[in-house]
Amino acid sequence: MKDAFGLPQSLLVLGGTSRIALATARRLVARRTRTVWLAGRPSPALDRAAGELRALGADVRTVDFDALDADSHETALGKVFAEGDIDMVLLAFGVLGDQAHDEREPSAAVRVAQTNYTGAVAAGLVSAQALQAQGHGSLVVLSSVAGERARRGDFIYGSSKAGLDAFAQGLGDALHGTGVHVTVVRPGPVRAGTAAGGRRTPWECTPEEVAAAIELGLRRRAETVWVPGALRVVMSVLRHVPRGMFRRLPLLL
Amino acid sequence: MSAPRTVPVTGWGRTAPTAARLIRPRSYEEAVAAVRQCGVRGGIARGLGRAYGDAAQNAGGAVLDMTGLDRIHAIDADDGTVLCDAGVSLHRLTEVLLPLGWFVPVAPGTRQVTVGGAVGADIHGRNHRVSGSFSRHVLSFELLTADGGIHNVTRGTPLFDATCGGMGLTGVILTVTLRLQPVQTSLMSVDTERAGDLDDLMARLTATDHRYRYSVAWIDLLARGAALGRAVLTRGDHATLDALPEGTHTRRHPLALRVSRLPAPPPVLPEGLLTRRTVGWFNELWYRKAPRARTGELQRISAFFHPLDRVPHWNRVYGRGGLVPYQFVVGEGREDTLRRIVGRIAQRRCPSFPAVLKRFGEGDPGWLSFPVPGWTLALDVPAGLPGLGRFLDELDEEVATAGGRVYLARDSRLRPDLLAAMYPRLDEFRQLRAQLDPRGVFVSDLARRLAL
Ligand SMILES: Cc1cc2nc3c(=O)[nH]c(=O)nc-3n(C[C@H](O)[C@H](O)[C@H](O)COP(=O)(O)OP(=O)(O)OC[C@H]3O[C@@H](n4cnc5c(N)ncnc54)[C@H](O)[C@@H]3O)c2cc1C
Ligand SMILES: NC(=O)c1ccc[n+]([C@@H]2O[C@H](COP(=O)([O-])OP(=O)(O)OC[C@H]3O[C@@H](n4cnc5c(N)ncnc54)[C@H](OP(=O)(O)O)[C@@H]3O)[C@@H](O)[C@H]2O)c1
């Protein structure tokens, strides 16, 4: 169960090797989390991630999960929920794609969309149903600031995140009052190991900073978490910049 | 039985809401049916929801609101016993019993708790040194167990001791037979004094507490330096009839229950009302307003025991984030731990309204009953205070090291692995539950969180 600060005892990560997710898991294991499920495509990296969290004292298990195989989600995640309550699901899988390449190869673009959007719709709904049945839990969805407004440089990725973001918001409303809470996290560009000085833009952040913001969001039962927090204001301005001007803005984010 | 609704449920601290089917049985048969049908995620009894944490919630399962079973069946006004449903509130009991010259044997800081909740948490009052906890005055109760059977449970049995303080996890208490406290009047004769610092306070409590039936100290945890632990002591006993002035209305109606109420705060309040500054001002004013020393003041029962009941829903002032309570006890001889903890809280500048310090006497046999002889401190802190979780974890360590424990009815965040050290009879409790309720019908969020 979560405690008064929203800290989970059990965590299910969808996208078990995600840097942001692992930074979050490390942080939560240092507090109350004792059980961690890492769902992802089998790989040495996934096993390494499990080993790393085990070394911190958590009971870690991995489970095969492919976002692109939506039909398998119910079985894959059903197995996890059958083992006991999950206090928090962190939906962290996602691919950035290669905009220039994907524009030329639509099937690659579709894979980005299928991973980030349709895959998340399936996994999100399966998780939501299981959480609702247990009457409690947090679903934390890693969206992106790129979903706020489509930009020339990454609109394939951006549009998939826009879809995911809208889906997660709607799901949060649908689950209101069911004991299940949905938090949408919108980080700016995340780079590991960027000290404040070495940042290319003021909006850049580290996985650890996202993790800290998520912990705070859990405590506040926040619906939206921006990382860094100032992006909330910046984006509300950028949203209203006229198209012609927006096109000419340098790719800061 | 009203059709069950699935609703979010929290405790008084308004943290960690979870959804459950809320069922309100209106007869014992309905209660039996509810327990039989509560499904795979089980059920838990709930009284008036005054436990601060997650003791009376059950995510995804059933919560049995017992306030629909609220009859007082029999009062023996000569002997001073009452047989009533577990859903009767202490407020209602007081209303009915006071005019007959009887008072509840243990009065917590609010009258808005049920008799079932009082047994479930084995509550304590300001008379603990003299009167022990609630269960000491319980002669017997009827318990609805997981198999759907109703058992009459008497003192000195394992089931009695597991249920008193057992947080509803042995079954649903349906009725309770309780021994009462005789009184001549509905007023309290109260001595008030100020203590300039913690040592002064502890010295006064140690030296003169034996003179009073009821004793409580309110500590200003925001005071620092030489004023660290400054407090207002209020101690007293039920006023005798002779103590009421002749010829007054009060003298003619010595047993009338008088309560006053202020309006409740609105349901939604701006966040961040309780800051170090605002709470600090409040505490300062409160301390200065208190008399340096005053004896024999006549106070209403409600004013002496339940000052907070004057403001319904006062927990709203903590905003949407809710409040995190903390109450621990450390044994006699562990004054150093108490001092250190008070010092740490003051240093940390937690915006806490005056905290309650009491002394406990002999404990009672309940396996998970909280009181042990020593010092108990209770405070409430806004849940949003940065770093609060870690800070309280550190205090837990101090408490556990000193052989003390935290109070489950006021817990919403304890680290589960500390529990066994704090409650040495936890294993017995778990074994009894495993036998009595092998399918785990009775379960709460608290039980899940702490693996009770
Ligand atoms: C302002 C305030 C002051 C307080 N002061 C004190 C104090 O001075 N001393 C003290 O000890 N406590 C104090 N408390 C805590 C309170 O007394 C306990 O939490 C008490 O258990 C609340 O009773 P309730 O009827 O609201 O029960 P709930 O909060 O609804 O439930 C509490 C526990 O009792 C169990 N329970 C309730 N009814 C039944 C039943 N019929 N059968 C079996 N189990 C049942 C529940 O399952 C749960 O585990 C205070 C609380 C508040 C809000
Ligand atoms: N990094 C940023 O700048 C940034 C900014 C804002 C938002 N985000 C979002 O935050 C989330 C996590 O970011 P990150 O930087 O931590 O990501 P990351 O380290 O690149 O990890 C991405 C994760 O997604 C998984 N994944 C990709 N395709 C999958 C599939 N088909 N099935 C299952 N898993 C799949 C990867 O698993 P494999 O190991 O199997 O590939 C990996 O675990 C992503 O959704 C990302 O879009 C990132």
PDB file of C-alpha atoms in Angstrom, chain B residues 46-48 86 113-123 167 173 407:
ATOM      1  CA  ARG B  46     -15.320   1.263  10.307  1.00  0.00           C
ATOM      2  CA  GLY B  47     -16.666   3.501  13.029  1.00  0.00           C
ATOM      3  CA  LEU B  48     -16.569   7.270  12.691  1.00  0.00           C
ATOM      4  CA  ALA B  86     -20.484  -0.961  18.710  1.00  0.00           C
ATOM      5  CA  VAL B 113     -15.519   7.941  18.017  1.00  0.00           C
ATOM      6  CA  THR B 114     -17.575   4.783  18.248  1.00  0.00           C
ATOM      7  CA  VAL B 115     -17.405   2.222  20.999  1.00  0.00           C
ATOM      8  CA  GLY B 116     -16.221  -0.289  18.376  1.00  0.00           C
ATOM      9  CA  GLY B 117     -13.419   2.044  17.316  1.00  0.00           C
ATOM     10  CA  ALA B 118     -12.528   2.606  20.969  1.00  0.00           C
ATOM     11  CA  VAL B 119     -12.075  -1.140  21.465  1.00  0.00           C
ATOM     12  CA  GLY B 120     -10.444  -1.665  18.058  1.00  0.00           C
ATOM     13  CA  ALA B 121      -7.705   0.852  18.840  1.00  0.00           C
ATOM     14  CA  ASP B 122      -7.876   0.270  22.622  1.00  0.00           C
ATOM     15  CA  ILE B 123      -7.910   4.007  23.078  1.00  0.00           C
ATOM     16  CA  MET B 167      -7.646  -2.697  14.672  1.00  0.00           C
ATOM     17  CA  ILE B 173     -17.571  -6.070  17.174  1.00  0.00           C
ATOM     18  CA  TYR B 407       0.312   4.260  17.839  1.00  0.00           C
TER      19      TYR B 407
END
